[in-house]
Short mmCIF file of C-alpha atoms in Angstrom, two decimals:
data_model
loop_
_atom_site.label_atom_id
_atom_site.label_comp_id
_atom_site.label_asym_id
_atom_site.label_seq_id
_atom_site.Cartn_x
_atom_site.Cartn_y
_atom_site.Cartn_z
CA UNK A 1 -40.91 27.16 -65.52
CA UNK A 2 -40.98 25.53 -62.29
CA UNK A 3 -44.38 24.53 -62.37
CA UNK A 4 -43.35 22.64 -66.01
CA UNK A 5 -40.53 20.76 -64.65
CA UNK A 6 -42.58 19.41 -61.22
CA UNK A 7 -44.75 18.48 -63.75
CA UNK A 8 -42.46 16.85 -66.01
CA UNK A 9 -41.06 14.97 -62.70
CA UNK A 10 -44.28 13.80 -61.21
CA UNK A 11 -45.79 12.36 -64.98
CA UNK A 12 -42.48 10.47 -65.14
CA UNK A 13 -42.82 9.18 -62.09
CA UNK A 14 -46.29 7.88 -62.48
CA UNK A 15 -45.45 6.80 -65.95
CA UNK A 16 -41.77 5.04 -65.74
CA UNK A 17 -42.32 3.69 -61.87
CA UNK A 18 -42.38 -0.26 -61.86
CA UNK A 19 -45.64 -1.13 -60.99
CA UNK A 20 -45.96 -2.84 -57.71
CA UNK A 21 -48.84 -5.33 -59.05
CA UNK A 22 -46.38 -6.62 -60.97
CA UNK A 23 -43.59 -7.49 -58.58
CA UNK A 24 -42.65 -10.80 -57.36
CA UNK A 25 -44.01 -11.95 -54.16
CA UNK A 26 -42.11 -14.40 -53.53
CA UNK A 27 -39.66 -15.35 -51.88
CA UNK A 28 -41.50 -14.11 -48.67
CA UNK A 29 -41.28 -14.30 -44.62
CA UNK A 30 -42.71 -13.50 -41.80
CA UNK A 31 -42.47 -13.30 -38.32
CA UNK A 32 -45.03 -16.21 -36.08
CA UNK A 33 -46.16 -14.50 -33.16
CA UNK A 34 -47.28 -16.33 -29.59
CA UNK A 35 -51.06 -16.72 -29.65
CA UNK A 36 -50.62 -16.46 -26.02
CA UNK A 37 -49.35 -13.46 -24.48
CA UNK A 38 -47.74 -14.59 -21.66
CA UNK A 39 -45.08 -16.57 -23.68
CA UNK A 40 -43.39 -13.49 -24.32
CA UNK A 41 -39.93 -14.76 -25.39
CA UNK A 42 -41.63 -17.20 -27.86
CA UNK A 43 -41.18 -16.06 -31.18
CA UNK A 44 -40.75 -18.08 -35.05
CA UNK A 45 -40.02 -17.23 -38.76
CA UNK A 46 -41.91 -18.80 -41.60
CA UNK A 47 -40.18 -18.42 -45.16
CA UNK A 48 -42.30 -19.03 -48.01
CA UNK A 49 -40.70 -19.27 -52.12
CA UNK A 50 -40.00 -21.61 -55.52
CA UNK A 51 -37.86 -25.09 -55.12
CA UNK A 52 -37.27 -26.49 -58.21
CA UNK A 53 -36.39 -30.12 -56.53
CA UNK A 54 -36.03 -32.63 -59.50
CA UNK A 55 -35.49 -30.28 -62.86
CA UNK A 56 -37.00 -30.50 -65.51
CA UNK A 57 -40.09 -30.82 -63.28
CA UNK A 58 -41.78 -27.53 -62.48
CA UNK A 59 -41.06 -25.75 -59.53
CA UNK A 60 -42.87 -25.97 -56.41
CA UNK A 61 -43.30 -23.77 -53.19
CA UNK A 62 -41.49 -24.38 -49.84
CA UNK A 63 -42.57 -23.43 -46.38
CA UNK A 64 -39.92 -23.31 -44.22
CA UNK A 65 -40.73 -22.53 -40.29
CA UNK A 66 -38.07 -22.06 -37.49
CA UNK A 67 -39.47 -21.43 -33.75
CA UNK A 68 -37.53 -20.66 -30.33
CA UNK A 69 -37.89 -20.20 -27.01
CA UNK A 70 -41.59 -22.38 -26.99
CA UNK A 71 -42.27 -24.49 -23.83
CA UNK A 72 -41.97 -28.26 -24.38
CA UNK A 73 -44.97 -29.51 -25.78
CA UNK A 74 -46.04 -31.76 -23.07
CA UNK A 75 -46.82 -28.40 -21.18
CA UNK A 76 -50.37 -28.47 -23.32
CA UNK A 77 -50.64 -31.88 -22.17
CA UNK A 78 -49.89 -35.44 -24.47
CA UNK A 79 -48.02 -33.76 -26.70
CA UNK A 80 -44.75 -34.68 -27.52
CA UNK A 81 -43.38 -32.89 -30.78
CA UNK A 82 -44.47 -29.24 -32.62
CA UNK A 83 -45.94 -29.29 -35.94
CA UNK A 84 -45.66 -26.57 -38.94
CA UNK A 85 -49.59 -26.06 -40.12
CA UNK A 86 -50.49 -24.06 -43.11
CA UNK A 87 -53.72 -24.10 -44.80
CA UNK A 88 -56.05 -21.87 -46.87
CA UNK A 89 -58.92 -21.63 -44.82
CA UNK A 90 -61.67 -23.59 -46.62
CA UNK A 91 -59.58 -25.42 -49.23
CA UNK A 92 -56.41 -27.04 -48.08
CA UNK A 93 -53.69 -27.52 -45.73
CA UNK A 94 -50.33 -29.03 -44.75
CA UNK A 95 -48.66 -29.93 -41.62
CA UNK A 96 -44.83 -30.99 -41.40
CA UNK A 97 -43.09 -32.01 -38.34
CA UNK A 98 -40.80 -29.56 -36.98
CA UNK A 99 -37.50 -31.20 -35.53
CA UNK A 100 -35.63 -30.19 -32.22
CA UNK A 101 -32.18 -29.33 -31.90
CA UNK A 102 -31.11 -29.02 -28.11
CA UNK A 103 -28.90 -25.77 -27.49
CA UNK A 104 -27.28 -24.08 -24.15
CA UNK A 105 -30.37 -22.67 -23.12
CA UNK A 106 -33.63 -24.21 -24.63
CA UNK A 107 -34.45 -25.85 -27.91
CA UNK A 108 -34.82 -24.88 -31.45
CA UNK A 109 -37.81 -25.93 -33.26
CA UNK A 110 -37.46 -26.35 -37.24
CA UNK A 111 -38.84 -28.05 -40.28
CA UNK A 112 -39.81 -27.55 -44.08
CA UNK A 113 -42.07 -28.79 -46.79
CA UNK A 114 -41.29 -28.89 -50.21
CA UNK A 115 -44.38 -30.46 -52.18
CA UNK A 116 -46.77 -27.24 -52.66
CA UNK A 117 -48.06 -26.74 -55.76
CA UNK A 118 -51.05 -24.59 -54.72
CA UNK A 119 -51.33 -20.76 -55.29
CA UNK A 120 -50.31 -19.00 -51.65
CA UNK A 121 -52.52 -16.57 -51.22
CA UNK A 122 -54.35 -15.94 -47.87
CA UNK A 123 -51.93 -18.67 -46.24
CA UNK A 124 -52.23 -19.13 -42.27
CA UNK A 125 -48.79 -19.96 -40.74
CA UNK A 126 -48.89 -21.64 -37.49
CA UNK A 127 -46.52 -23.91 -35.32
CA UNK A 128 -49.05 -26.39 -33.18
CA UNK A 129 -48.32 -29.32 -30.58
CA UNK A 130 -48.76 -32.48 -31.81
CA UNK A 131 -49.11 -36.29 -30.57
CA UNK A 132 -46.92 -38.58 -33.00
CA UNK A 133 -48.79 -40.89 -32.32
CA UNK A 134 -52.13 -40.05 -32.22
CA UNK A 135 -51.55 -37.36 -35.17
CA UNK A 136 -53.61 -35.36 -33.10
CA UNK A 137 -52.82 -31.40 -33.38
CA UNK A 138 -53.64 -29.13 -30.56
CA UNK A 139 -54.34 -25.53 -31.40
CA UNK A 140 -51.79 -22.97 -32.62
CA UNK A 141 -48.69 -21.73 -30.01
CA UNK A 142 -47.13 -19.29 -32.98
CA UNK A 143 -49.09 -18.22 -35.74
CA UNK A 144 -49.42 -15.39 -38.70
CA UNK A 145 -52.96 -15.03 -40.23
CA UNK A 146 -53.12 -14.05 -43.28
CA UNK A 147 -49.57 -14.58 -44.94
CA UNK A 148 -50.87 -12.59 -47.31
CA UNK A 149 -48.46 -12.54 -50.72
#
């Protein structure tokens, strides 16, 4: 009798259980570690999911990143603002600026972009130095590779 009723259990189980393929994978976040070790205090948050900005359009994906305790960017040399950067490898990528707001004891680094209308899958999450005016982007500070979803 017991044997019937585990097996009951477990078949219902398999059977009724929401399958996990099917789940939403959005909205999603992460946590941007420092590529370098020694910035151990440096730490971000990327948040990935569906806008829908101007209805009746369709919706679109947001990346939203938010970064503290990074050194000012002219510490990597003639840089003077940080950059969100996400791309999948090989196909396409976007960069955003990410905008300071001065606090008591450092700076908060944090910006958004609403115009993604790519699949995320595979996405690399990074927050990067960058010259405004140059445009040039040095290589990542934080970072998350994959953002798998």
């Amino acid at each position: 009798m017991k044997k019937l009723i585990l097996v009951i259990i477990l078949s219902f189980v398999v059977l009724v259980y929401p399958s996990q393929t099917n789940a939403s994978k959005m909205p999603c976040s992460s946590i941007l570690e420092p590529v370098d070790k020694h910035l151990k205090n440096a730490k971000g948050t990327a948040l990935i999911y569906k806008v829908q900005l101007n209805p009746p359009s369709f919706a679109r994906t947001n990346i939203s990143i938010m970064a503290v305790h990074l050194p000012h960017p002219s510490t990597y040399g003639e840089y003077n603002q940080y950059e969100g950067f996400a791309t999948i490898p090989g196909y396409i990528s976007w960069r955003f600026k990410l905008y300071s707001t001065p606090e008591e004891d450092g700076v908060t680094w944090a910006g958004k972009f609403d115009w993604i209308t790519e699949e995320m899958k595979n996405v690399k999450i990074q927050v990067r130095p960058s010259n405004s005016k140059t445009e040039k982007l040095r290589s990542p500070v934080l970072t998350k590779c994959p953002f798998i979803l």
